[in-house]
Structure formats: structure tokens, C-alpha cells
Tab-separated table of C-alpha atoms in Angstrom:
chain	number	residue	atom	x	y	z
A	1	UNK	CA	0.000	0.000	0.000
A	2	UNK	CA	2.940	2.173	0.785
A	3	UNK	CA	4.316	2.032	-2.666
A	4	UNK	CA	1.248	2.559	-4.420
A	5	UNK	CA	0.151	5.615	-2.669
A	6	UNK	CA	4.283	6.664	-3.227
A	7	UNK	CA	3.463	5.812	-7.210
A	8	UNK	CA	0.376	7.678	-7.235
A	9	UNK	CA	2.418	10.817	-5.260
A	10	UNK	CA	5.025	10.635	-8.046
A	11	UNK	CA	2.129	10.622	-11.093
A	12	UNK	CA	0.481	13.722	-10.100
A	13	UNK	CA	3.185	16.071	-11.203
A	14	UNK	CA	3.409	14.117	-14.446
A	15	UNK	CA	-0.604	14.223	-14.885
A	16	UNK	CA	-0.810	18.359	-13.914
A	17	UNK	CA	1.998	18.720	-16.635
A	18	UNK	CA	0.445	17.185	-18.690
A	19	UNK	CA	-2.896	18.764	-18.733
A	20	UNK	CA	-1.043	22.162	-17.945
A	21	UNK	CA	-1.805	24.425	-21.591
A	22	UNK	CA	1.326	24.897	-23.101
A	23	UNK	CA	3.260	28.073	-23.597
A	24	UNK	CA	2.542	30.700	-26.725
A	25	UNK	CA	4.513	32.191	-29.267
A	26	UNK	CA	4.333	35.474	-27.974
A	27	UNK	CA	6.798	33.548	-25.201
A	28	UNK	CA	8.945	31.807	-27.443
A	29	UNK	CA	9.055	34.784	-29.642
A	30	UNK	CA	10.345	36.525	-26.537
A	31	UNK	CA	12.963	34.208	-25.785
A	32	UNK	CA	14.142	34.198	-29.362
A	33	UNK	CA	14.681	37.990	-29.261
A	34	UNK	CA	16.088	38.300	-25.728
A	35	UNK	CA	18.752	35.687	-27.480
A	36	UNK	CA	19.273	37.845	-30.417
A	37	UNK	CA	19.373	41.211	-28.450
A	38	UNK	CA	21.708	39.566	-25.826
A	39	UNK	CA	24.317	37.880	-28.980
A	40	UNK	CA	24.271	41.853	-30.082
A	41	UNK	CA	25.385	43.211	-27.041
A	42	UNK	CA	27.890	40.448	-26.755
A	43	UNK	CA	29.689	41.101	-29.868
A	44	UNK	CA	31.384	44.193	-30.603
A	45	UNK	CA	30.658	46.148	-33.327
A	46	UNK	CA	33.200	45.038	-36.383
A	47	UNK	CA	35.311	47.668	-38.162
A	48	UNK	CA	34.621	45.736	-41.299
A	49	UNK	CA	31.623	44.102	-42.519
A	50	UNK	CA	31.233	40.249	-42.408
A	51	UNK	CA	30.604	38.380	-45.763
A	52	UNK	CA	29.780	34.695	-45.468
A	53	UNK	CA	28.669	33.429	-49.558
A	54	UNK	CA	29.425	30.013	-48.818
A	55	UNK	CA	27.494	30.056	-45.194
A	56	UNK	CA	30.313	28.710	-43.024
A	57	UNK	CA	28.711	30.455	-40.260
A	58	UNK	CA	25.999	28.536	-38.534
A	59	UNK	CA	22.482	29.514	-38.294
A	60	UNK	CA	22.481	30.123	-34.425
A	61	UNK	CA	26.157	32.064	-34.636
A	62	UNK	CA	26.051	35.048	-32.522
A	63	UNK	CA	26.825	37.349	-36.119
A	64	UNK	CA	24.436	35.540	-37.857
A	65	UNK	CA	21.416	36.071	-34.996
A	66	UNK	CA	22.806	39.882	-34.748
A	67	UNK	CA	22.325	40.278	-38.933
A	68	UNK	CA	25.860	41.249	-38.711
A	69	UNK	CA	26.383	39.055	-42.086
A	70	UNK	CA	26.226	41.030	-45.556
A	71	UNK	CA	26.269	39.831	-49.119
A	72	UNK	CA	29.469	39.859	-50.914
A	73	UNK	CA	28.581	42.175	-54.087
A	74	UNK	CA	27.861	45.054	-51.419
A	75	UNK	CA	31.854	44.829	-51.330
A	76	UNK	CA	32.516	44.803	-54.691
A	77	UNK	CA	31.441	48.107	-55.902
A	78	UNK	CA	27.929	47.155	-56.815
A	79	UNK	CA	24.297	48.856	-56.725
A	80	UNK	CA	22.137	47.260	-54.998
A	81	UNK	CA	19.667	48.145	-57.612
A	82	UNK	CA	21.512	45.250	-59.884
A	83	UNK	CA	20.608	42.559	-57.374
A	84	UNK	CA	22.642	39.871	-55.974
A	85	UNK	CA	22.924	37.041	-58.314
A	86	UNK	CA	23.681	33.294	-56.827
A	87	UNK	CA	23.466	30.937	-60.513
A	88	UNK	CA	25.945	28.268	-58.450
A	89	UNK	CA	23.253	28.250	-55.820
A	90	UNK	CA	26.720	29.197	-53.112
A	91	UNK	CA	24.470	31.121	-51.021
A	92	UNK	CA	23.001	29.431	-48.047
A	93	UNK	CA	20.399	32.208	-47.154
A	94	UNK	CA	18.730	32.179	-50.655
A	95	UNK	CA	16.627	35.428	-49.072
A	96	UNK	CA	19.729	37.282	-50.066
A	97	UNK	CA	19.565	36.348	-53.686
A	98	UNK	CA	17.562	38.350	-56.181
A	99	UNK	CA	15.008	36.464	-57.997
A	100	UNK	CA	13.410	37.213	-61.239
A	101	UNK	CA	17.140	38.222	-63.048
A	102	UNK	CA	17.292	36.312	-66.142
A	103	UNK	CA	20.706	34.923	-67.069
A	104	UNK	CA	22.338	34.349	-70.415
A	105	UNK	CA	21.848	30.760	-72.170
A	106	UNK	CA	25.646	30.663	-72.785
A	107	UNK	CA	27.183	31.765	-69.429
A	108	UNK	CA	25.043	31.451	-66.573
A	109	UNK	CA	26.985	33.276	-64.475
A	110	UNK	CA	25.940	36.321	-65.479
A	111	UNK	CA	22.773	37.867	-66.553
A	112	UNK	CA	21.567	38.001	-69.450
A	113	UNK	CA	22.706	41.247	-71.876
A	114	UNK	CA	20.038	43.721	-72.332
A	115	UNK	CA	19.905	43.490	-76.268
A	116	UNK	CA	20.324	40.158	-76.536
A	117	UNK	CA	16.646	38.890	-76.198
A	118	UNK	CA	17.034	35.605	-78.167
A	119	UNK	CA	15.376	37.133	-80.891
A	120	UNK	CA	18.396	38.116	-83.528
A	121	UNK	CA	19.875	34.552	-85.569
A	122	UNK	CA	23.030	33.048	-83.773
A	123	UNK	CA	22.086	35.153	-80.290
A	124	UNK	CA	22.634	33.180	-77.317
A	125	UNK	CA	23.588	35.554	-74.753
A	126	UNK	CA	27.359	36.056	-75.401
A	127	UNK	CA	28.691	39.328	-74.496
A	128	UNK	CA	30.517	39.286	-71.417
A	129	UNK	CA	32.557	42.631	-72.614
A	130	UNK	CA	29.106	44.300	-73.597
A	131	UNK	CA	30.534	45.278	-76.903
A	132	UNK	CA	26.948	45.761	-78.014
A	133	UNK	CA	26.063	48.253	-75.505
A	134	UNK	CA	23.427	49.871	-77.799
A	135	UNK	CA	21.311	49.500	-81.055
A	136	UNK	CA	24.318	51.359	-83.276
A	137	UNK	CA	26.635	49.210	-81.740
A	138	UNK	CA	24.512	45.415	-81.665
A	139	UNK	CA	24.075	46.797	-85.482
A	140	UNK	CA	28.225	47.459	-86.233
A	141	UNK	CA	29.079	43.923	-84.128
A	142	UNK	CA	26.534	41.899	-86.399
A	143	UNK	CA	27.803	43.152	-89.455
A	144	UNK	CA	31.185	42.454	-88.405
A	145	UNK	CA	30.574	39.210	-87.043
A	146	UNK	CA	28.635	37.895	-90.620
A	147	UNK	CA	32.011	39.438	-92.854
A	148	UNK	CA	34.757	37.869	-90.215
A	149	UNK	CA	31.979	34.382	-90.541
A	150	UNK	CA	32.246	34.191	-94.117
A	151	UNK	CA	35.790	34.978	-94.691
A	152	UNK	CA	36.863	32.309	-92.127
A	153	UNK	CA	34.615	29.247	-93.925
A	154	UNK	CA	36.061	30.082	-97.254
A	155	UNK	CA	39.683	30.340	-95.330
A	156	UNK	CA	38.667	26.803	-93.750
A	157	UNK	CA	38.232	25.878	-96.744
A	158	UNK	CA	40.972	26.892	-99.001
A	159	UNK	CA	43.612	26.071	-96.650
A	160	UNK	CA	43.911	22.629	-97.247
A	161	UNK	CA	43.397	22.695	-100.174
A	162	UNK	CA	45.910	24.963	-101.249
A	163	UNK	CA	47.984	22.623	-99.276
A	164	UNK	CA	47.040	19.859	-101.600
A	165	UNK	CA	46.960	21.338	-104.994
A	166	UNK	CA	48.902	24.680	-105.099
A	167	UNK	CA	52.542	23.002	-105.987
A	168	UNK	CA	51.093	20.475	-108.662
A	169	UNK	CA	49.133	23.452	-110.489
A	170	UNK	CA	52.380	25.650	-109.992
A	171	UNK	CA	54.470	22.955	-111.257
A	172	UNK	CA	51.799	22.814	-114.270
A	173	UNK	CA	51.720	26.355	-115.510
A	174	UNK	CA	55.534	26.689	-114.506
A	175	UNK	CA	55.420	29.344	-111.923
A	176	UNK	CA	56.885	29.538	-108.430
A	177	UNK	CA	55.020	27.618	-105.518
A	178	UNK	CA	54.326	30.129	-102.568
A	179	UNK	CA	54.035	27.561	-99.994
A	180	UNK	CA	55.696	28.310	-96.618
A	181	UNK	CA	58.099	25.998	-95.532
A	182	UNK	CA	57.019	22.011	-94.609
A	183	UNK	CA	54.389	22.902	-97.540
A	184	UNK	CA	52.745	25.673	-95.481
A	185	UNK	CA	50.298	27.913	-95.972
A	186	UNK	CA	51.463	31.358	-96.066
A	187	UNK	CA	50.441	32.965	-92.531
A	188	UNK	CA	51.222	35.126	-89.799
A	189	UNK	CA	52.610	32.937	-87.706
A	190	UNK	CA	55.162	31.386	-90.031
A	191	UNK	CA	57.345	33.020	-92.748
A	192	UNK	CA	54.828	32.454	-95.462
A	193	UNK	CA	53.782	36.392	-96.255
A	194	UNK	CA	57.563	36.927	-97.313
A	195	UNK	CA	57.004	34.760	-100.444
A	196	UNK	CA	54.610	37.192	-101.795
A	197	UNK	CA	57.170	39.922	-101.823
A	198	UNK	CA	56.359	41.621	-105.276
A	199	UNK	CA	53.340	44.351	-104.934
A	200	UNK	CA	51.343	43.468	-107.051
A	201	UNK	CA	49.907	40.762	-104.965
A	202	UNK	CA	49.937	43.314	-102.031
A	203	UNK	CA	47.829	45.803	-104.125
A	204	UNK	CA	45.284	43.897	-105.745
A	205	UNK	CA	44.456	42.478	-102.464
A	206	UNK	CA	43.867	45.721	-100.717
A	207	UNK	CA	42.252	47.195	-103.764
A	208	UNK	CA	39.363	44.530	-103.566
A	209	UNK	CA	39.079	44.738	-100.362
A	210	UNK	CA	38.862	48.887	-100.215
A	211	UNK	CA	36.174	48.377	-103.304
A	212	UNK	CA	34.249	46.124	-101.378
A	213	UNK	CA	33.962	48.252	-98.130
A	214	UNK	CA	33.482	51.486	-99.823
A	215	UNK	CA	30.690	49.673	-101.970
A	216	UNK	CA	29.273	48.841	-98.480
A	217	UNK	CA	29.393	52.028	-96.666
A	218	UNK	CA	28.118	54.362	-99.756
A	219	UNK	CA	24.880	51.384	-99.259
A	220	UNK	CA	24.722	51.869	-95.844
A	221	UNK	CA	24.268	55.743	-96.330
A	222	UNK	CA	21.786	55.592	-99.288
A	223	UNK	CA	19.612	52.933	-97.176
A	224	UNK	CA	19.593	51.389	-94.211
A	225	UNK	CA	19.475	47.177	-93.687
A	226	UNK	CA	17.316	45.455	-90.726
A	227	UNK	CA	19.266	42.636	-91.377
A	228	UNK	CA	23.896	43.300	-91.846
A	229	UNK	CA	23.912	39.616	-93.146
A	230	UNK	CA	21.416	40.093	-96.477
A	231	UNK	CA	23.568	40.921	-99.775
A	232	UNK	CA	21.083	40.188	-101.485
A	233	UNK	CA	23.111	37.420	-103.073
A	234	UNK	CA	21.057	33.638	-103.190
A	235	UNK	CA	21.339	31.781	-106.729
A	236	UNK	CA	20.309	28.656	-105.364
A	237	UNK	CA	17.325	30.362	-103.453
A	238	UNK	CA	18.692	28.523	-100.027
A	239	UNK	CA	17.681	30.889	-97.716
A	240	UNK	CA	13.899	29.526	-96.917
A	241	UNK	CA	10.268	31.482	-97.817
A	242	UNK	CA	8.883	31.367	-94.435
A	243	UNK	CA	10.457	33.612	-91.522
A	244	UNK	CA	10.981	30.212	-89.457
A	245	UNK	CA	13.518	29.014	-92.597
A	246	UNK	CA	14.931	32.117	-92.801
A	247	UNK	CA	15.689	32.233	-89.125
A	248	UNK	CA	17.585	28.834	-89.053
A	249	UNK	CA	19.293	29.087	-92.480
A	250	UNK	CA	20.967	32.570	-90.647
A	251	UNK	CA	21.444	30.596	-87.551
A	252	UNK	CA	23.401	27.914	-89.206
A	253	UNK	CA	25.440	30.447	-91.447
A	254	UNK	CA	26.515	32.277	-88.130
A	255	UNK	CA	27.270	28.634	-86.312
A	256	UNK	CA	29.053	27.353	-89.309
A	257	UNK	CA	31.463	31.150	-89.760
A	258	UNK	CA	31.905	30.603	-85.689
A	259	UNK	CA	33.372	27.407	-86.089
A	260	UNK	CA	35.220	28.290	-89.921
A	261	UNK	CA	37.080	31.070	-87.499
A	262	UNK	CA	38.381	29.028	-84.475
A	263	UNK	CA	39.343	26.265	-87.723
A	264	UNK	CA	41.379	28.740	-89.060
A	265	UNK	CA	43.053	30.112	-85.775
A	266	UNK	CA	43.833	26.462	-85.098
A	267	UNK	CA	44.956	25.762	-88.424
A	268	UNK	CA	47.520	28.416	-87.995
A	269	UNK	CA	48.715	27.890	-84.508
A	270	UNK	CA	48.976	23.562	-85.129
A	271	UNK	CA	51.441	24.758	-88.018
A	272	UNK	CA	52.823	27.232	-85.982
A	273	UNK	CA	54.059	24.712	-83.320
A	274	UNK	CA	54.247	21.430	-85.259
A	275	UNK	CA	56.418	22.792	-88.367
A	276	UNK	CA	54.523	20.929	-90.992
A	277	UNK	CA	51.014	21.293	-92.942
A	278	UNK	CA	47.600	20.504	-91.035
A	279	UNK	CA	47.130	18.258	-94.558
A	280	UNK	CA	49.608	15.934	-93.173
A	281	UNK	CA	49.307	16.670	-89.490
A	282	UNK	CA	45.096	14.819	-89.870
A	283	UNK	CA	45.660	13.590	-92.798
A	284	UNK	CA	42.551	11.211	-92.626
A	285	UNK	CA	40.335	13.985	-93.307
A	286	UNK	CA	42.314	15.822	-96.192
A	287	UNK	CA	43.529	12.663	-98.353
A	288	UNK	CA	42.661	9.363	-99.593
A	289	UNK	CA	42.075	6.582	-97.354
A	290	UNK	CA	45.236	4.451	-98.898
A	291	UNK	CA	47.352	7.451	-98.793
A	292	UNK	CA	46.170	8.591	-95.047
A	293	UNK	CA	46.667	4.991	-93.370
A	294	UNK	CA	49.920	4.414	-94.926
A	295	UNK	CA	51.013	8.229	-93.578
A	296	UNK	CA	49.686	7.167	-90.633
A	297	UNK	CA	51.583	3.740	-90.224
């Protein structure tokens, strides 16, 4: 009897507490800000601010409870206005990070250019310099972009195979070959421009050039074009009758002239380095199979 009236003794704290209502947020809320006020007084004020983008301090740190911790662009110079942009997702307290900033398709670590909408052929985003800071200038870059384009696929092309065919159609009309040396083509980067010492060359190749630019910019002052890239030139009629045809036969012109120009600026630097013709460097894609193995072997 003893220990049951000593159990029941021991229950009736358990059974009040239990039945007791329990305590409110305006408590806890209480408690939470006596914390934060008393991790403020307890740190002294920093002489610089505290930037933590990777969120190595924990969420119940005494300069994290304070709001002592500031984002990291503050530092760097920037407006506030421009948000704080996170693509890498490094920022623990994503309440810091500005939403609704659109970012460019080709580097998503930064936003996306103001003129480049994804509406023009070839635009995905690319202009970390911000070359094409306004209309006159996205107008100037796309013209420049479509001339440098088609100049580097012809160059892609008529590398190699000046490589392959210049000496036997020198040899055949009996004139000099112009070849660098290692059977070269004459570039920059190798001693191949001193083979076309008489002027002639020289000045028939600026004088085409000069005609063609001058032709361009007395155009450009009579009229102006919506589109740099239209010459009006199309034999073959290639370049689609609906807009959506259009837009992709543009689109692969611009990927194709991207590509022709980092050919060519590899073409040169290989043959740069390796002292010998990009013909014979790959020759598997330049000559016959028979010929190609047995270089290879």
C-alpha cells in the first residue's frame, strides 16, 4: 500500500503537466529575441563588414542572430539596384539572392545582356565585354561578325586545299610555288607572307578589299538594312520562304562562320608549333584513305 500511494504521489506532477496548456509564441518569440538582443550586445561592433557566400557560419552564430552578415557584391562596388545574383546556388540564405534576373543561355553566371533577347539569328547571350552596348553598336558587331563568318569558312576551306593542290598546279603552268616551308600555308605565324614579296599581290588584295567596303558604306548611307547579313546574293534560293527558314538558315550560317574562325586560328597555330602542314598533321580527313593509313603507319 505504501508504494502505491508513493506511485500515485510521483504521477500527479506528471498528470498536472500534462494537462497544464502549453506556452505561446508570444513567449517563445520573446525568448528568441532576448537571445538575439543579448548575442548583439555580446559582440562588438566590427570595423569591417562580415561576408559569409558560402554560409560557413551557422544559423544560431552570434553574427548571424545579430544580422551582422552582408552579401558579398555590397563589397565589390555594386548597386544594390543590380541585385545579388547566386546561378551556383553558393548562397546558403537564398533570401539574399535576387530572384526574377534572367541569365544568359551561354554563361550562366551572369545575366543576361540587355539586347540580346534571343530574338536576332546566332544570339545566345554572349557578351561578357558588352561590346553591343546599344542598337548602333549590336548593329556594327553583327555586321562584323557575318564578314569575319564568311571569310573564315572560305579560309577553312581553301587552306587545305591549297595545301594539296597549289605546288602540282604551280608545277603545271611553270610558276613559283608560294608555300611556306614544310608545304605551309602562307600565314602570320610562319614566314609564309615573305614569299609574296612583289606588290602586285599586295595591291590587288587591298584594292578589292577597299572596293568592297566602300561599296558597303556608300549602301549603308543611301539605305539602311534590318538585317547586316542580307547581300542580297542567293542563286540557289537557299535561304527559306517562311520567316521560321529564314531564321535557321541565318542561324546555321553564323554557327558554321563561328566554327570556320576558331578552324582557321587552329589551323595556324597547329602549323605554328608542329612545323609541318595541317594536310599531313590529320591527314585522314584531307587525303585518300590508302594514302592517309599508310602516312599514318
Amino acid at each position: 500500500m505504501k508504494i502505491s500511494s508513493s506511485l500515485s504521489l510521483v504521477s500527479i506532477p506528471a498528470l498536472t503537466a500534462a494537462f497544464a496548456p502549453q506556452a505561446n509564441h508570444a513567449v517563445v518569440s520573446l525568448h528568441k529575441n532576448a537571445l538575439k538582443a543579448e548575442a548583439v550586445s555580446a559582440i562588438p561592433s566590427p570595423d569591417k563588414p562580415i561576408f559569409d557566400p558560402l554560409g560557413l557560419y551557422p544559423e544560431n552564430s552570434h553574427e548571424r542572430m545579430a544580422g551582422l552578415i552582408e552579401p558579398l557584391e555590397i563589397s565589390l562596388g555594386r548597386d544594390n539596384s543590380e541585385g545579388v545574383l547566386d546561378p551556383l546556388r553558393l548562397y546558403s540564405d537564398q533570401s539574399q539572392v535576387s530572384s526574377g534576373v534572367e541569365m544568359s543561355s551561354s554563361l550562366p553566371f551572369l545575366p543576361r545582356p540587355a539586347l540580346l533577347d534571343g530574338s536576332l539569328p546566332g544570339d545566345r547571350g554572349f557578351d561578357p565585354f558588352n561590346f553591343a552596348s546599344d542598337g548602333n553598336s549590336l548593329q556594327w558587331q553583327r555586321k562584323a561578325e557575318i564578314k569575319h563568318a564568311r571569310l573564315a569558312m572560305l579560309a577553312a576551306a581553301g587552306w587545305p586545299i591549297a595545301e594539296l593542290l597549289h605546288k602540282p598546279i604551280a608545277a603545271a603552268f611553270d610558276l613559283p610555288t608560294m608555300l611556306a616551308s614544310g608545304d605551309r600555308v602562307p600565314s602570320i605565324l610562319n614566314d609564309g607572307l615573305s614569299h609574296a614579296s612583289f606588290p602586285a599581290f599586295w595591291i590587288a588584295t587591298i584594292a578589292v578589299a577597299a572596293a568592297i567596303e566602300i561599296q558597303d558604306t556608300v549602301d549603308e548611307n543611301v539605305s539602311s538594312k534590318l538585317n547586316p547579313a542580307e547581300m542580297g546574293f542567293d542563286p540557289f534560293n537557299l535561304g527559306g520562304r517562311t520567316e521560321e527558314q529564314q531564321h535557321f538558315m541565318q542561324e546555321a550560317e553564323l554557327f558554321n562562320g563561328r566554327l570556320g574562325m576558331l578552324a582557321i586560328t587552329g589551323f595556324a597555330i597547329q602549323e605554328c608549333f608542329l612545323n609541318s602542314a595541317v594536310v599531313d598533321q590529320i591527314p585522314i580527313f584531307f587525303k585518300p584513305l590508302n594514302v592517309a593509313m599508310e602516312q599514318l603507319m
